[in-house]
Amino acid sequence: MNLSPSSTRTAVTRVGTAAVASVFAAALAAIAFAPAGMASPSAHVSRTQKLSLRHTSVGTVLVDSSGFTVFRFSKDTGKSNTCIATRECNATWPALTTTGRPQAGPGVKSSLLSTITIHGGAHQVTYAGHPLYRYAVASERGETSYVGVRQFGGTWYAVSASGGNVK
Protein backbone atom coordinates (compact mmCIF):
# COMPACT_ATOMS: atom_id res chain seq x y z
CA MET A 1 0.00 0.00 0.00
CA ASN A 2 1.45 3.36 -1.07
CA LEU A 3 0.45 6.43 0.87
CA SER A 4 1.30 9.89 -0.31
CA PRO A 5 2.77 12.34 2.24
CA SER A 6 -0.47 14.35 2.24
CA SER A 7 -2.69 11.31 2.89
CA THR A 8 -0.34 10.19 5.68
CA ARG A 9 -0.60 13.65 7.33
CA THR A 10 -4.39 13.54 7.04
CA ALA A 11 -4.55 10.09 8.68
CA VAL A 12 -2.22 11.17 11.50
CA THR A 13 -4.20 14.38 12.04
CA ARG A 14 -7.48 12.44 12.26
CA VAL A 15 -6.04 9.97 14.77
CA GLY A 16 -4.51 12.83 16.83
CA THR A 17 -7.77 14.79 16.83
CA ALA A 18 -9.74 11.71 17.87
CA ALA A 19 -7.31 11.00 20.72
CA VAL A 20 -7.51 14.58 22.00
CA ALA A 21 -11.32 14.48 21.81
CA SER A 22 -11.39 11.20 23.77
CA VAL A 23 -9.15 12.56 26.52
CA PHE A 24 -11.23 15.77 26.73
CA ALA A 25 -14.49 13.81 26.95
CA ALA A 26 -13.08 11.56 29.68
CA ALA A 27 -11.91 14.59 31.68
CA LEU A 28 -15.35 16.23 31.43
CA ALA A 29 -17.04 13.00 32.52
CA ALA A 30 -14.71 12.68 35.51
CA ILE A 31 -15.53 16.22 36.61
CA ALA A 32 -19.26 15.80 36.11
CA PHE A 33 -19.49 12.54 38.04
CA ALA A 34 -16.92 13.20 40.80
CA PRO A 35 -18.35 13.06 44.34
CA ALA A 36 -18.86 16.50 45.89
CA GLY A 37 -16.15 15.89 48.49
CA MET A 38 -13.59 15.11 45.79
CA ALA A 39 -13.40 18.65 44.43
CA SER A 40 -10.00 20.28 44.33
CA PRO A 41 -9.22 22.23 47.53
CA SER A 42 -8.56 25.33 45.47
CA ALA A 43 -11.96 25.05 43.80
CA HIS A 44 -13.49 26.79 46.82
CA VAL A 45 -10.93 29.57 47.11
CA SER A 46 -10.41 31.04 43.67
CA ARG A 47 -12.22 34.38 44.15
CA THR A 48 -12.45 37.30 46.51
CA GLN A 49 -13.43 35.86 49.87
CA LYS A 50 -16.29 37.22 51.96
CA LEU A 51 -16.23 35.88 55.49
CA SER A 52 -19.52 35.43 57.29
CA LEU A 53 -20.72 33.98 60.58
CA ARG A 54 -22.63 30.73 60.92
CA HIS A 55 -24.31 29.25 63.99
CA THR A 56 -23.15 25.66 64.58
CA SER A 57 -23.23 23.01 67.29
CA VAL A 58 -19.89 24.32 68.68
CA GLY A 59 -20.88 27.98 68.56
CA THR A 60 -20.83 30.79 66.01
CA VAL A 61 -17.90 30.39 63.61
CA LEU A 62 -16.40 32.11 60.59
CA VAL A 63 -17.18 30.60 57.20
CA ASP A 64 -15.82 31.40 53.74
CA SER A 65 -17.72 32.65 50.69
CA SER A 66 -18.99 29.13 50.01
CA GLY A 67 -20.22 28.63 53.59
CA PHE A 68 -17.45 26.23 54.65
CA THR A 69 -15.96 26.57 58.14
CA VAL A 70 -12.53 28.19 58.22
CA PHE A 71 -9.84 27.16 60.68
CA ARG A 72 -6.69 28.47 62.30
CA PHE A 73 -3.65 26.33 63.10
CA SER A 74 -2.24 26.54 66.63
CA LYS A 75 1.28 25.93 65.30
CA ASP A 76 1.25 29.20 63.30
CA THR A 77 3.16 32.04 64.91
CA GLY A 78 2.37 35.63 64.09
CA LYS A 79 1.20 36.01 60.53
CA SER A 80 3.12 32.96 59.32
CA ASN A 81 1.68 29.90 57.55
CA THR A 82 3.62 26.95 59.01
CA CYS A 83 1.34 24.34 57.42
CA ILE A 84 2.74 25.05 53.97
CA ALA A 85 6.20 23.84 55.09
CA THR A 86 4.88 20.62 56.67
CA ARG A 87 4.70 17.62 54.36
CA GLU A 88 1.13 16.91 53.17
CA CYS A 89 -0.37 19.51 55.51
CA ASN A 90 -1.29 21.90 52.72
CA ALA A 91 -3.10 19.13 50.81
CA THR A 92 -5.29 18.41 53.85
CA TRP A 93 -5.59 22.00 55.12
CA PRO A 94 -5.28 24.32 52.10
CA ALA A 95 -4.77 28.01 52.75
CA LEU A 96 -7.89 30.14 52.33
CA THR A 97 -6.77 32.39 49.50
CA THR A 98 -8.34 35.38 47.86
CA THR A 99 -7.89 37.25 44.59
CA GLY A 100 -8.87 40.59 46.11
CA ARG A 101 -9.17 42.22 49.50
CA PRO A 102 -11.23 39.91 51.75
CA GLN A 103 -14.62 41.29 52.72
CA ALA A 104 -16.55 41.14 55.98
CA GLY A 105 -20.11 39.89 56.13
CA PRO A 106 -22.54 40.82 58.93
CA GLY A 107 -20.93 40.41 62.36
CA VAL A 108 -17.42 39.97 60.95
CA LYS A 109 -14.99 42.75 61.86
CA SER A 110 -13.38 44.16 58.72
CA SER A 111 -10.61 45.64 60.88
CA LEU A 112 -9.49 42.08 61.72
CA LEU A 113 -9.36 40.94 58.08
CA SER A 114 -6.12 41.03 56.12
CA THR A 115 -3.89 38.86 53.94
CA ILE A 116 -0.37 37.52 53.88
CA THR A 117 1.58 36.48 50.81
CA ILE A 118 2.47 32.80 50.75
CA HIS A 119 4.62 30.60 48.52
CA GLY A 120 3.84 31.15 44.87
CA GLY A 121 2.55 34.68 45.43
CA ALA A 122 -0.96 33.71 46.55
CA HIS A 123 -2.73 35.86 49.16
CA GLN A 124 -3.91 33.94 52.22
CA VAL A 125 -6.74 35.45 54.24
CA THR A 126 -5.96 36.23 57.89
CA TYR A 127 -8.32 37.13 60.71
CA ALA A 128 -7.09 38.73 63.93
CA GLY A 129 -3.57 37.97 62.68
CA HIS A 130 -4.22 34.23 62.19
CA PRO A 131 -3.79 32.66 58.73
CA LEU A 132 -7.02 30.86 57.76
CA TYR A 133 -7.46 27.42 56.22
CA ARG A 134 -10.14 25.10 54.88
CA TYR A 135 -10.41 21.39 55.52
CA ALA A 136 -10.01 19.90 52.04
CA VAL A 137 -12.45 17.02 52.40
CA ALA A 138 -15.25 18.97 54.07
CA SER A 139 -18.40 18.15 52.17
CA GLU A 140 -21.04 20.12 54.09
CA ARG A 141 -21.22 23.84 54.69
CA GLY A 142 -20.67 24.79 58.31
CA GLU A 143 -19.21 21.39 59.24
CA THR A 144 -17.56 21.39 62.65
CA SER A 145 -16.54 17.76 63.16
CA TYR A 146 -12.91 18.77 62.49
CA VAL A 147 -12.80 21.47 65.19
CA GLY A 148 -10.13 20.62 67.78
CA VAL A 149 -8.45 17.97 65.62
CA ARG A 150 -4.74 17.49 66.39
CA GLN A 151 -2.80 17.00 63.19
CA PHE A 152 0.56 18.03 61.70
CA GLY A 153 1.96 19.03 65.08
CA GLY A 154 -0.82 21.40 66.14
CA THR A 155 -4.54 21.80 66.75
CA TRP A 156 -7.08 23.09 64.23
CA TYR A 157 -9.65 25.49 65.68
CA ALA A 158 -12.67 27.19 64.18
CA VAL A 159 -12.57 30.98 64.58
CA SER A 160 -15.04 33.23 66.41
CA ALA A 161 -16.12 36.74 65.38
CA SER A 162 -13.60 38.17 67.84
CA GLY A 163 -10.78 36.07 66.34
CA GLY A 164 -10.62 33.60 69.22
CA ASN A 165 -10.57 29.82 69.11
CA VAL A 166 -13.83 27.91 68.97
CA LYS A 167 -13.22 24.48 70.50
Coordinates of C-alpha atoms in Angstrom, one line a residue, residues 12-70:
V12 CA -2.2 11.2 11.5
T13 CA -4.2 14.4 12.0
R14 CA -7.5 12.4 12.3
V15 CA -6.0 10.0 14.8
G16 CA -4.5 12.8 16.8
T17 CA -7.8 14.8 16.8
A18 CA -9.7 11.7 17.9
A19 CA -7.3 11.0 20.7
V20 CA -7.5 14.6 22.0
A21 CA -11.3 14.5 21.8
S22 CA -11.4 11.2 23.8
V23 CA -9.2 12.6 26.5
F24 CA -11.2 15.8 26.7
A25 CA -14.5 13.8 26.9
A26 CA -13.1 11.6 29.7
A27 CA -11.9 14.6 31.7
L28 CA -15.3 16.2 31.4
A29 CA -17.0 13.0 32.5
A30 CA -14.7 12.7 35.5
I31 CA -15.5 16.2 36.6
A32 CA -19.3 15.8 36.1
F33 CA -19.5 12.5 38.0
A34 CA -16.9 13.2 40.8
P35 CA -18.4 13.1 44.3
A36 CA -18.9 16.5 45.9
G37 CA -16.1 15.9 48.5
M38 CA -13.6 15.1 45.8
A39 CA -13.4 18.6 44.4
S40 CA -10.0 20.3 44.3
P41 CA -9.2 22.2 47.5
S42 CA -8.6 25.3 45.5
A43 CA -12.0 25.0 43.8
H44 CA -13.5 26.8 46.8
V45 CA -10.9 29.6 47.1
S46 CA -10.4 31.0 43.7
R47 CA -12.2 34.4 44.1
T48 CA -12.4 37.3 46.5
Q49 CA -13.4 35.9 49.9
K50 CA -16.3 37.2 52.0
L51 CA -16.2 35.9 55.5
S52 CA -19.5 35.4 57.3
L53 CA -20.7 34.0 60.6
R54 CA -22.6 30.7 60.9
H55 CA -24.3 29.3 64.0
T56 CA -23.2 25.7 64.6
S57 CA -23.2 23.0 67.3
V58 CA -19.9 24.3 68.7
G59 CA -20.9 28.0 68.6
T60 CA -20.8 30.8 66.0
V61 CA -17.9 30.4 63.6
L62 CA -16.4 32.1 60.6
V63 CA -17.2 30.6 57.2
D64 CA -15.8 31.4 53.7
S65 CA -17.7 32.7 50.7
S66 CA -19.0 29.1 50.0
G67 CA -20.2 28.6 53.6
F68 CA -17.4 26.2 54.6
T69 CA -16.0 26.6 58.1
V70 CA -12.5 28.2 58.2

